Amino acid sequence: MQEEITKHTTKIYRETKNKKHSLSEKIKEIAIEIFIIVFAVTLSIWMHSWSEHRHEQKDVNKFLVELRENISADIKLMEQSKSTAVALSKNYDFILALKESQVQNGEIYNHLDFSILNTNWNVGTYEGFKSSGKIATIEDDQLKYKILNYYQQSIPNLVSAANFINTEQLKIQENDLFTKGIYLSLNDNSIQNKYKNLNYNMKTIVKSYEEIIKEGKEIIAKSKEMK
């Protein structure tokens, strides 16, 4: 390209010194050479931009394929975590419904389980693409918004909620539940209040799982449209 520009620039210079051509002829020849230079530069810029854009979109498509795999794995984990949360909430409902005269029932031991909710999600592909500054190359603004919302709001909020629930479960299990004996403990007002708070948050996180699973499925479907 540089050689072509130099070649036509030299022609322009020579034309200005050409004594055989009239002024109008010189202007005509110079205009032609300038047009050729401008056209060549414009074409070169366009070709470079097209090549760069094509490369960017290849990266985007590769990212979306990996993202679909990650979100699909997340959805399976969320379905499992949701089932766990639903089962735990039923246990809490049972305990909160107990009357003091009913606490002696041995069935209560079937409702004292605690389970740690998952807080590890597949964010590596997203974080890598984001750190490289390539998120902006996703041309579908709606898809881009959904991805950003999923990873920057929904997943962090879910992790925060799960961490809180896990911490509260451990507090009850380690510090409160057996300090006075199981029967007396379950009728203690402070324990009842902790179970109420835990149950409220457990029912809330079940709804969060449902909403985020829906978000993930929407991202998967939307990303397939960009093939």
Backbone as CSV, one residue per row, in Angstrom:
resi,resn,N_x,N_y,N_z,CA_x,CA_y,CA_z,C_x,C_y,C_z
1,MET,0.830,-1.204,0.000,0.000,0.000,0.000,0.865,1.256,0.000
2,GLN,1.916,1.260,0.832,2.796,2.419,0.904,3.476,2.664,-0.434
3,GLU,3.834,1.583,-1.108,4.480,1.709,-2.417,3.537,2.342,-3.430
4,GLU,2.251,1.945,-3.389,1.262,2.502,-4.315,1.064,3.994,-4.067
5,ILE,0.989,4.361,-2.805,0.810,5.780,-2.466,2.014,6.587,-2.937
6,THR,3.210,6.038,-2.692,4.439,6.718,-3.126,4.471,6.859,-4.644
7,LYS,4.042,5.802,-5.325,4.020,5.796,-6.793,3.124,6.898,-7.343
8,HIS,1.911,7.007,-6.799,0.962,7.996,-7.316,1.297,9.409,-6.839
9,THR,1.925,9.514,-5.680,2.376,10.831,-5.209,3.482,11.354,-6.117
10,THR,4.355,10.447,-6.537,5.436,10.816,-7.466,4.855,11.291,-8.794
11,LYS,3.801,10.625,-9.251,3.144,11.032,-10.501,2.563,12.437,-10.376
12,ILE,1.995,12.710,-9.207,1.432,14.051,-8.984,2.536,15.093,-9.058
13,TYR,3.664,14.788,-8.404,4.781,15.738,-8.406,5.294,15.969,-9.827
14,ARG,5.444,14.873,-10.575,5.936,14.987,-11.949,4.967,15.773,-12.821
15,GLU,3.674,15.572,-12.555,2.673,16.276,-13.353,2.744,17.782,-13.123
16,THR,3.049,18.165,-11.886,3.157,19.615,-11.601,4.333,20.227,-12.359
17,LYS,5.331,19.399,-12.684,6.514,19.887,-13.400,6.421,19.668,-14.914
18,ASN,5.363,19.037,-15.355,5.208,18.712,-16.773,4.855,19.971,-17.573
19,LYS,5.805,20.415,-18.388,5.607,21.633,-19.175,4.807,21.391,-20.455
20,LYS,4.605,20.116,-20.784,3.867,19.791,-22.000,2.357,19.905,-21.807
21,HIS,1.889,19.839,-20.542,0.454,19.903,-20.259,0.040,21.297,-19.836
22,SER,-1.142,21.637,-20.261,-1.704,22.926,-19.841,-2.156,22.819,-18.383
23,LEU,-2.559,23.935,-17.797,-2.992,23.940,-16.396,-4.201,23.031,-16.190
24,SER,-5.137,23.102,-17.128,-6.346,22.270,-16.997,-6.008,20.789,-17.104
25,GLU,-5.049,20.458,-17.968,-4.632,19.062,-18.105,-3.925,18.573,-16.835
26,LYS,-3.113,19.472,-16.281,-2.424,19.121,-15.028,-3.428,18.856,-13.902
27,ILE,-4.413,19.739,-13.810,-5.435,19.586,-12.761,-6.176,18.264,-12.924
28,LYS,-6.494,17.935,-14.172,-7.200,16.692,-14.456,-6.375,15.480,-14.043
29,GLU,-5.099,15.462,-14.444,-4.221,14.334,-14.128,-3.981,14.210,-12.621
30,ILE,-3.775,15.370,-11.989,-3.542,15.365,-10.534,-4.782,14.868,-9.797
31,ALA,-5.958,15.303,-10.257,-7.217,14.880,-9.632,-7.396,13.372,-9.735
32,ILE,-7.025,12.820,-10.889,-7.131,11.365,-11.080,-6.226,10.627,-10.102
33,GLU,-4.987,11.118,-9.979,-4.035,10.470,-9.072,-4.493,10.571,-7.612
34,ILE,-5.020,11.735,-7.246,-5.522,11.916,-5.874,-6.688,10.965,-5.609
35,PHE,-7.571,10.845,-6.604,-8.711,9.932,-6.467,-8.237,8.501,-6.256
36,ILE,-7.215,8.109,-7.039,-6.678,6.751,-6.919,-6.109,6.520,-5.517
37,ILE,-5.374,7.526,-5.016,-4.779,7.405,-3.674,-5.865,7.278,-2.611
38,VAL,-6.865,8.167,-2.676,-7.954,8.162,-1.689,-8.716,6.841,-1.739
39,PHE,-8.991,6.382,-2.964,-9.719,5.122,-3.121,-8.927,3.954,-2.539
40,ALA,-7.628,3.935,-2.825,-6.775,2.845,-2.348,-6.701,2.828,-0.822
41,VAL,-6.552,4.022,-0.239,-6.476,4.114,1.224,-7.801,3.684,1.858
42,THR,-8.908,4.180,1.285,-10.236,3.834,1.807,-10.489,2.333,1.720
43,LEU,-10.131,1.750,0.573,-10.309,0.312,0.385,-9.466,-0.481,1.380
44,SER,-8.233,-0.013,1.595,-7.340,-0.692,2.527,-7.900,-0.657,3.949
45,ILE,-8.407,0.515,4.340,-8.995,0.662,5.681,-10.218,-0.245,5.826
46,TRP,-11.053,-0.259,4.791,-12.261,-1.089,4.833,-11.911,-2.571,4.936
47,MET,-10.909,-3.006,4.139,-10.503,-4.409,4.162,-9.949,-4.796,5.532
48,HIS,-9.173,-3.882,6.113,-8.609,-4.146,7.440,-9.722,-4.243,8.481
49,SER,-10.678,-3.311,8.408,-11.797,-3.309,9.360,-12.643,-4.567,9.201
50,TRP,-12.887,-4.949,7.953,-13.684,-6.149,7.681,-13.001,-7.387,8.242
51,SER,-11.678,-7.485,8.025,-10.917,-8.626,8.520,-10.917,-8.662,10.047
52,GLU,-10.750,-7.494,10.647,-10.744,-7.398,12.110,-12.111,-7.756,12.687
53,HIS,-13.157,-7.257,12.031,-14.520,-7.542,12.482,-14.820,-9.038,12.370
54,ARG,-14.379,-9.630,11.276,-14.601,-11.066,11.073,-13.902,-11.869,12.164
55,HIS,-12.683,-11.458,12.488,-11.931,-12.148,13.544,-12.622,-11.978,14.895
56,GLU,-13.108,-10.773,15.167,-13.821,-10.506,16.420,-15.055,-11.388,16.557
57,GLN,-15.806,-11.513,15.466,-17.043,-12.294,15.530,-16.768,-13.792,15.656
58,LYS,-15.617,-14.234,15.138,-15.220,-15.628,15.365,-14.977,-15.856,16.852
59,ASP,-14.311,-14.870,17.481,-14.064,-14.955,18.923,-15.377,-14.933,19.699
60,VAL,-16.307,-14.085,19.243,-17.613,-13.993,19.904,-18.351,-15.325,19.810
61,ASN,-18.368,-15.913,18.625,-19.068,-17.190,18.430,-18.457,-18.300,19.286
62,LYS,-17.127,-18.311,19.364,-16.443,-19.305,20.203,-16.813,-19.086,21.673
63,PHE,-16.836,-17.827,22.072,-17.211,-17.479,23.447,-18.631,-17.931,23.759
64,LEU,-19.553,-17.701,22.828,-20.957,-18.053,23.060,-21.160,-19.564,23.147
65,VAL,-20.401,-20.307,22.358,-20.485,-21.774,22.441,-20.067,-22.241,23.836
66,GLU,-18.934,-21.711,24.307,-18.442,-22.092,25.640,-19.384,-21.587,26.729
67,LEU,-19.957,-20.404,26.503,-20.877,-19.831,27.491,-22.127,-20.695,27.632
68,ARG,-22.637,-21.179,26.509,-23.818,-22.052,26.562,-23.520,-23.317,27.370
69,GLU,-22.323,-23.848,27.193,-21.937,-25.040,27.951,-21.875,-24.723,29.448
70,ASN,-21.292,-23.574,29.779,-21.183,-23.173,31.184,-22.551,-22.952,31.821
71,ILE,-23.415,-22.234,31.104,-24.736,-21.933,31.660,-25.579,-23.200,31.767
72,SER,-25.436,-24.098,30.801,-26.157,-25.379,30.873,-25.738,-26.158,32.117
73,ALA,-24.431,-26.126,32.409,-23.933,-26.792,33.619,-24.462,-26.091,34.868
74,ASP,-24.500,-24.754,34.818,-25.050,-23.980,35.943,-26.509,-24.347,36.202
75,ILE,-27.264,-24.459,35.133,-28.695,-24.765,35.270,-28.900,-26.109,35.966
76,LYS,-28.089,-27.103,35.601,-28.192,-28.412,36.260,-27.892,-28.293,37.751
77,LEU,-26.850,-27.519,38.074,-26.499,-27.319,39.484,-27.596,-26.562,40.225
78,MET,-28.184,-25.576,39.538,-29.254,-24.798,40.168,-30.498,-25.647,40.407
79,GLU,-30.789,-26.523,39.472,-31.932,-27.424,39.659,-31.710,-28.300,40.895
80,GLN,-30.482,-28.789,41.051,-30.157,-29.608,42.218,-30.242,-28.783,43.502
81,SER,-29.682,-27.565,43.457,-29.705,-26.690,44.632,-31.130,-26.282,44.981
82,LYS,-31.933,-26.068,43.955,-33.336,-25.714,44.189,-34.060,-26.859,44.897
83,SER,-33.827,-28.087,44.439,-34.457,-29.255,45.073,-34.027,-29.374,46.532
84,THR,-32.744,-29.115,46.773,-32.234,-29.146,48.151,-32.910,-28.080,48.995
85,ALA,-33.023,-26.868,48.444,-33.635,-25.755,49.173,-35.108,-26.023,49.475
86,VAL,-35.808,-26.618,48.526,-37.230,-26.949,48.730,-37.375,-27.965,49.861
87,ALA,-36.515,-28.984,49.863,-36.567,-30.015,50.907,-36.264,-29.418,52.279
88,LEU,-35.261,-28.534,52.331,-34.910,-27.893,53.601,-36.045,-27.012,54.100
89,SER,-36.677,-26.298,53.180,-37.788,-25.423,53.561,-38.945,-26.230,54.148
90,LYS,-39.182,-27.411,53.596,-40.232,-28.286,54.138,-39.880,-28.732,55.558
91,ASN,-38.599,-28.998,55.778,-38.155,-29.350,57.129,-38.416,-28.205,58.102
92,TYR,-38.101,-26.989,57.639,-38.291,-25.822,58.508,-39.776,-25.585,58.778
93,ASP,-40.596,-25.802,57.754,-42.053,-25.672,57.946,-42.529,-26.640,59.031
94,PHE,-42.006,-27.853,58.981,-42.391,-28.876,59.961,-41.992,-28.447,61.373
95,ILE,-40.748,-27.997,61.508,-40.244,-27.600,62.824,-41.003,-26.400,63.371
96,LEU,-41.292,-25.425,62.493,-42.005,-24.226,62.938,-43.458,-24.521,63.296
97,ALA,-43.984,-25.633,62.802,-45.376,-25.992,63.088,-45.510,-26.828,64.355
98,LEU,-44.382,-27.193,64.948,-44.421,-28.045,66.137,-45.013,-27.323,67.342
99,LYS,-45.770,-28.061,68.116,-46.248,-27.570,69.408,-45.384,-28.238,70.482
100,GLU,-45.320,-27.612,71.631,-44.461,-28.152,72.691,-44.823,-29.589,73.041
101,SER,-46.110,-29.913,72.997,-46.546,-31.265,73.355,-46.196,-32.292,72.284
102,GLN,-45.857,-31.802,71.092,-45.566,-32.714,69.989,-44.068,-32.942,69.783
103,VAL,-43.276,-32.186,70.489,-41.837,-32.237,70.244,-41.231,-33.597,70.536
104,GLN,-41.858,-34.370,71.408,-41.311,-35.665,71.783,-41.357,-36.681,70.640
105,ASN,-42.090,-36.382,69.612,-42.237,-37.311,68.488,-40.878,-37.573,67.832
106,GLY,-40.517,-38.865,67.742,-39.231,-39.219,67.154,-39.107,-38.828,65.692
107,GLU,-40.222,-38.547,65.043,-40.197,-38.166,63.623,-39.422,-36.878,63.396
108,ILE,-39.269,-36.107,64.439,-38.594,-34.819,64.303,-37.179,-34.972,63.759
109,TYR,-36.534,-36.092,64.070,-35.147,-36.274,63.631,-35.032,-36.369,62.106
110,ASN,-36.125,-36.680,61.461,-36.105,-36.730,59.991,-36.137,-35.340,59.366
111,HIS,-36.306,-34.319,60.214,-36.432,-32.953,59.699,-35.349,-32.023,60.240
112,LEU,-34.259,-32.600,60.698,-33.182,-31.785,61.266,-31.966,-31.676,60.356
113,ASP,-32.089,-32.142,59.127,-30.952,-32.105,58.203,-30.618,-30.678,57.791
114,PHE,-29.325,-30.442,57.610,-28.842,-29.195,57.030,-28.003,-29.546,55.815
115,SER,-28.105,-28.765,54.771,-27.317,-28.996,53.555,-26.721,-27.679,53.088
116,ILE,-25.439,-27.708,52.750,-24.761,-26.510,52.259,-25.125,-26.298,50.792
117,LEU,-25.639,-25.123,50.490,-26.012,-24.795,49.108,-24.779,-24.420,48.295
118,ASN,-24.801,-24.782,47.028,-23.673,-24.507,46.142,-23.463,-23.007,45.941
119,THR,-22.191,-22.588,45.981,-21.861,-21.178,45.714,-20.807,-21.048,44.610
120,ASN,-20.466,-22.164,43.976,-19.450,-22.143,42.917,-20.104,-22.337,41.553
121,TRP,-20.034,-21.293,40.743,-20.655,-21.335,39.419,-19.597,-21.183,38.334
122,ASN,-19.959,-21.550,37.118,-19.008,-21.553,35.996,-18.880,-20.152,35.392
123,VAL,-17.991,-19.361,35.957,-17.840,-17.969,35.510,-16.522,-17.726,34.782
124,GLY,-15.673,-18.743,34.660,-14.347,-18.563,34.075,-14.360,-18.042,32.649
125,THR,-15.207,-18.623,31.802,-15.275,-18.191,30.398,-15.704,-16.738,30.298
126,TYR,-16.726,-16.376,31.057,-17.205,-14.991,31.051,-16.127,-14.037,31.549
127,GLU,-15.488,-14.357,32.663,-14.478,-13.471,33.243,-13.303,-13.283,32.289
128,GLY,-12.902,-14.363,31.614,-11.800,-14.268,30.665,-12.135,-13.369,29.487
129,PHE,-13.345,-13.511,28.958,-13.776,-12.699,27.816,-13.921,-11.241,28.227
130,LYS,-14.439,-11.023,29.427,-14.622,-9.657,29.920,-13.280,-8.980,30.164
131,SER,-12.348,-9.696,30.775,-11.046,-9.106,31.088,-10.254,-8.760,29.836
132,SER,-10.562,-9.442,28.729,-9.881,-9.139,27.462,-10.506,-7.940,26.758
133,GLY,-11.583,-7.401,27.341,-12.239,-6.228,26.770,-13.087,-6.528,25.555
134,LYS,-13.522,-7.783,25.396,-14.234,-8.179,24.182,-15.754,-8.221,24.320
135,ILE,-16.271,-7.960,25.511,-17.726,-7.997,25.692,-18.419,-7.040,24.725
136,ALA,-17.789,-5.900,24.486,-18.378,-4.890,23.597,-18.500,-5.378,22.157
137,THR,-17.780,-6.444,21.790,-17.842,-6.944,20.406,-19.075,-7.808,20.149
138,ILE,-19.856,-8.091,21.194,-21.132,-8.797,21.000,-22.116,-7.802,20.401
139,GLU,-22.529,-8.028,19.175,-23.299,-7.030,18.442,-24.765,-6.962,18.858
140,ASP,-25.294,-8.051,19.368,-26.687,-8.065,19.813,-26.760,-7.438,21.206
141,ASP,-27.252,-6.207,21.273,-27.284,-5.478,22.543,-28.147,-6.164,23.594
142,GLN,-29.247,-6.765,23.157,-30.133,-7.446,24.103,-29.434,-8.652,24.729
143,LEU,-28.738,-9.412,23.901,-27.990,-10.567,24.400,-26.874,-10.112,25.334
144,LYS,-26.184,-9.066,24.930,-25.088,-8.541,25.757,-25.599,-8.117,27.129
145,TYR,-26.752,-7.445,27.154,-27.347,-7.016,28.422,-27.706,-8.225,29.287
146,LYS,-28.285,-9.244,28.670,-28.685,-10.435,29.426,-27.469,-11.125,30.042
147,ILE,-26.384,-11.211,29.276,-25.162,-11.847,29.775,-24.577,-11.054,30.941
148,LEU,-24.490,-9.730,30.765,-23.948,-8.882,31.829,-24.801,-8.966,33.085
149,ASN,-26.115,-8.941,32.915,-27.017,-9.006,34.064,-26.889,-10.352,34.791
150,TYR,-26.750,-11.417,34.008,-26.633,-12.767,34.581,-25.380,-12.885,35.453
151,TYR,-24.242,-12.419,34.897,-22.974,-12.619,35.598,-22.614,-11.521,36.595
152,GLN,-23.139,-10.328,36.386,-22.767,-9.226,37.277,-23.804,-8.943,38.356
153,GLN,-25.026,-9.435,38.174,-26.055,-9.201,39.184,-26.654,-10.509,39.715
154,SER,-27.203,-11.303,38.827,-27.937,-12.495,39.270,-27.053,-13.496,40.010
155,ILE,-25.929,-13.875,39.405,-25.049,-14.860,40.033,-24.449,-14.335,41.342
156,PRO,-23.896,-13.109,41.375,-23.377,-12.597,42.658,-24.442,-12.524,43.743
157,ASN,-25.660,-12.105,43.382,-26.745,-12.047,44.372,-27.093,-13.443,44.888
158,LEU,-27.069,-14.418,43.984,-27.361,-15.800,44.371,-26.287,-16.334,45.321
159,VAL,-25.036,-16.044,45.010,-23.925,-16.476,45.868,-24.049,-15.857,47.253
160,SER,-24.377,-14.564,47.282,-24.539,-13.865,48.560,-25.661,-14.487,49.389
161,ALA,-26.790,-14.774,48.743,-27.935,-15.373,49.443,-27.593,-16.769,49.962
162,ALA,-26.914,-17.564,49.135,-26.542,-18.927,49.544,-25.538,-18.902,50.693
163,ASN,-24.588,-17.981,50.632,-23.609,-17.859,51.717,-24.291,-17.509,53.036
164,PHE,-25.262,-16.605,52.973,-25.996,-16.215,54.182,-26.735,-17.419,54.771
165,ILE,-27.441,-18.151,53.917,-28.194,-19.330,54.373,-27.259,-20.384,54.964
166,ASN,-26.136,-20.627,54.276,-25.177,-21.614,54.778,-24.642,-21.226,56.154
167,THR,-24.339,-19.942,56.318,-23.826,-19.453,57.600,-24.859,-19.612,58.707
168,GLU,-26.113,-19.263,58.402,-27.179,-19.368,59.405,-27.444,-20.820,59.791
169,GLN,-27.368,-21.712,58.815,-27.552,-23.140,59.121,-26.477,-23.627,60.091
170,LEU,-25.236,-23.244,59.810,-24.127,-23.676,60.658,-24.232,-23.099,62.066
171,LYS,-24.716,-21.859,62.154,-24.884,-21.241,63.472,-25.863,-22.041,64.324
172,ILE,-26.998,-22.387,63.732,-28.007,-23.156,64.468,-27.464,-24.529,64.841
173,GLN,-26.820,-25.158,63.881,-26.336,-26.520,64.096,-25.221,-26.576,65.140
174,GLU,-24.291,-25.641,65.068,-23.106,-25.711,65.922,-23.300,-25.043,67.281
175,ASN,-24.081,-23.959,67.311,-24.120,-23.154,68.530,-25.423,-23.209,69.311
176,ASP,-26.526,-23.541,68.637,-27.819,-23.368,69.284,-28.623,-24.643,69.491
177,LEU,-28.628,-25.491,68.489,-29.651,-26.529,68.433,-29.594,-27.519,69.592
178,PHE,-28.403,-27.862,70.026,-28.298,-28.909,71.041,-27.843,-28.387,72.408
179,THR,-27.844,-27.072,72.579,-27.360,-26.523,73.849,-28.278,-26.851,75.011
180,LYS,-29.579,-26.921,74.763,-30.543,-27.216,75.831,-31.191,-28.591,75.661
181,GLY,-30.706,-29.336,74.727,-31.401,-30.572,74.380,-32.325,-30.274,73.220
182,ILE,-32.503,-31.243,72.340,-33.216,-31.012,71.091,-34.640,-30.517,71.300
183,TYR,-35.338,-31.068,72.251,-36.750,-30.723,72.421,-36.929,-29.306,72.951
184,LEU,-36.156,-28.989,73.977,-36.248,-27.639,74.538,-35.733,-26.597,73.550
185,SER,-34.686,-26.945,72.829,-34.098,-25.999,71.876,-35.094,-25.577,70.810
186,LEU,-35.843,-26.534,70.285,-36.762,-26.232,69.189,-37.923,-25.352,69.626
187,ASN,-38.190,-25.294,70.925,-39.261,-24.436,71.413,-38.747,-23.123,71.984
188,ASP,-37.441,-22.965,71.943,-36.846,-21.711,72.395,-37.178,-20.612,71.390
189,ASN,-37.602,-19.455,71.878,-38.014,-18.360,70.984,-36.902,-17.927,70.041
190,SER,-35.684,-17.864,70.544,-34.575,-17.426,69.689,-34.329,-18.417,68.559
191,ILE,-34.449,-19.725,68.868,-34.280,-20.745,67.829,-35.422,-20.669,66.822
192,GLN,-36.638,-20.497,67.324,-37.796,-20.381,66.441,-37.637,-19.197,65.495
193,ASN,-37.158,-18.075,66.023,-36.965,-16.883,65.189,-35.892,-17.116,64.132
194,LYS,-34.845,-17.830,64.507,-33.788,-18.130,63.537,-34.308,-19.049,62.429
195,TYR,-35.139,-20.008,62.819,-35.737,-20.890,61.818,-36.684,-20.118,60.896
196,LYS,-37.424,-19.184,61.468,-38.330,-18.370,60.647,-37.539,-17.553,59.633
197,ASN,-36.457,-16.933,60.099,-35.616,-16.134,59.210,-34.974,-17.012,58.142
198,LEU,-34.485,-18.164,58.574,-33.854,-19.093,57.638,-34.856,-19.599,56.611
199,ASN,-36.060,-19.911,57.060,-37.084,-20.422,56.156,-37.512,-19.365,55.141
200,TYR,-37.620,-18.120,55.611,-37.976,-17.027,54.696,-36.921,-16.898,53.593
201,ASN,-35.663,-16.907,53.985,-34.582,-16.782,53.005,-34.495,-18.004,52.104
202,MET,-34.841,-19.171,52.641,-34.811,-20.385,51.829,-35.893,-20.339,50.751
203,LYS,-37.078,-19.907,51.118,-38.162,-19.800,50.129,-37.829,-18.737,49.080
204,THR,-37.146,-17.674,49.525,-36.748,-16.612,48.596,-35.725,-17.112,47.593
205,ILE,-34.759,-17.908,48.068,-33.723,-18.386,47.155,-34.279,-19.401,46.162
206,VAL,-35.325,-20.122,46.551,-35.982,-21.036,45.605,-36.517,-20.243,44.416
207,LYS,-37.133,-19.097,44.697,-37.633,-18.229,43.626,-36.478,-17.689,42.792
208,SER,-35.368,-17.369,43.467,-34.192,-16.867,42.747,-33.652,-17.915,41.788
209,TYR,-33.585,-19.161,42.237,-33.136,-20.241,41.352,-34.023,-20.316,40.112
210,GLU,-35.322,-20.244,40.311,-36.262,-20.329,39.188,-36.045,-19.182,38.204
211,GLU,-35.854,-17.975,38.737,-35.671,-16.802,37.881,-34.352,-16.864,37.120
212,ILE,-33.288,-17.283,37.807,-31.969,-17.319,37.162,-31.878,-18.466,36.161
213,ILE,-32.530,-19.573,36.450,-32.604,-20.669,35.468,-33.287,-20.168,34.198
214,LYS,-34.345,-19.396,34.372,-35.048,-18.816,33.225,-34.126,-17.872,32.459
215,GLU,-33.370,-17.044,33.181,-32.411,-16.133,32.538,-31.396,-16.923,31.721
216,GLY,-30.869,-17.984,32.321,-29.867,-18.796,31.635,-30.402,-19.414,30.356
217,LYS,-31.619,-19.923,30.406,-32.229,-20.525,29.218,-32.461,-19.482,28.128
218,GLU,-32.810,-18.261,28.531,-33.009,-17.183,27.559,-31.693,-16.821,26.878
219,ILE,-30.608,-16.793,27.647,-29.292,-16.497,27.070,-28.895,-17.581,26.078
220,ILE,-29.109,-18.833,26.446,-28.773,-19.950,25.552,-29.549,-19.841,24.245
221,ALA,-30.855,-19.597,24.350,-31.699,-19.497,23.150,-31.299,-18.299,22.299
222,LYS,-31.063,-17.160,22.948,-30.721,-15.931,22.224,-29.364,-16.059,21.543
223,SER,-28.412,-16.691,22.209,-27.070,-16.819,21.639,-27.058,-17.723,20.413
224,LYS,-27.963,-18.688,20.366,-28.035,-19.580,19.209,-28.515,-18.850,17.961
225,GLU,-29.216,-17.744,18.149,-29.696,-16.960,17.011,-28.556,-16.267,16.277
226,MET,-27.390,-16.153,16.919,-26.249,-15.449,16.323,-25.359,-16.357,15.499
227,LYS,-25.724,-17.618,15.358,-24.905,-18.547,14.567,-24.809,-18.090,13.121
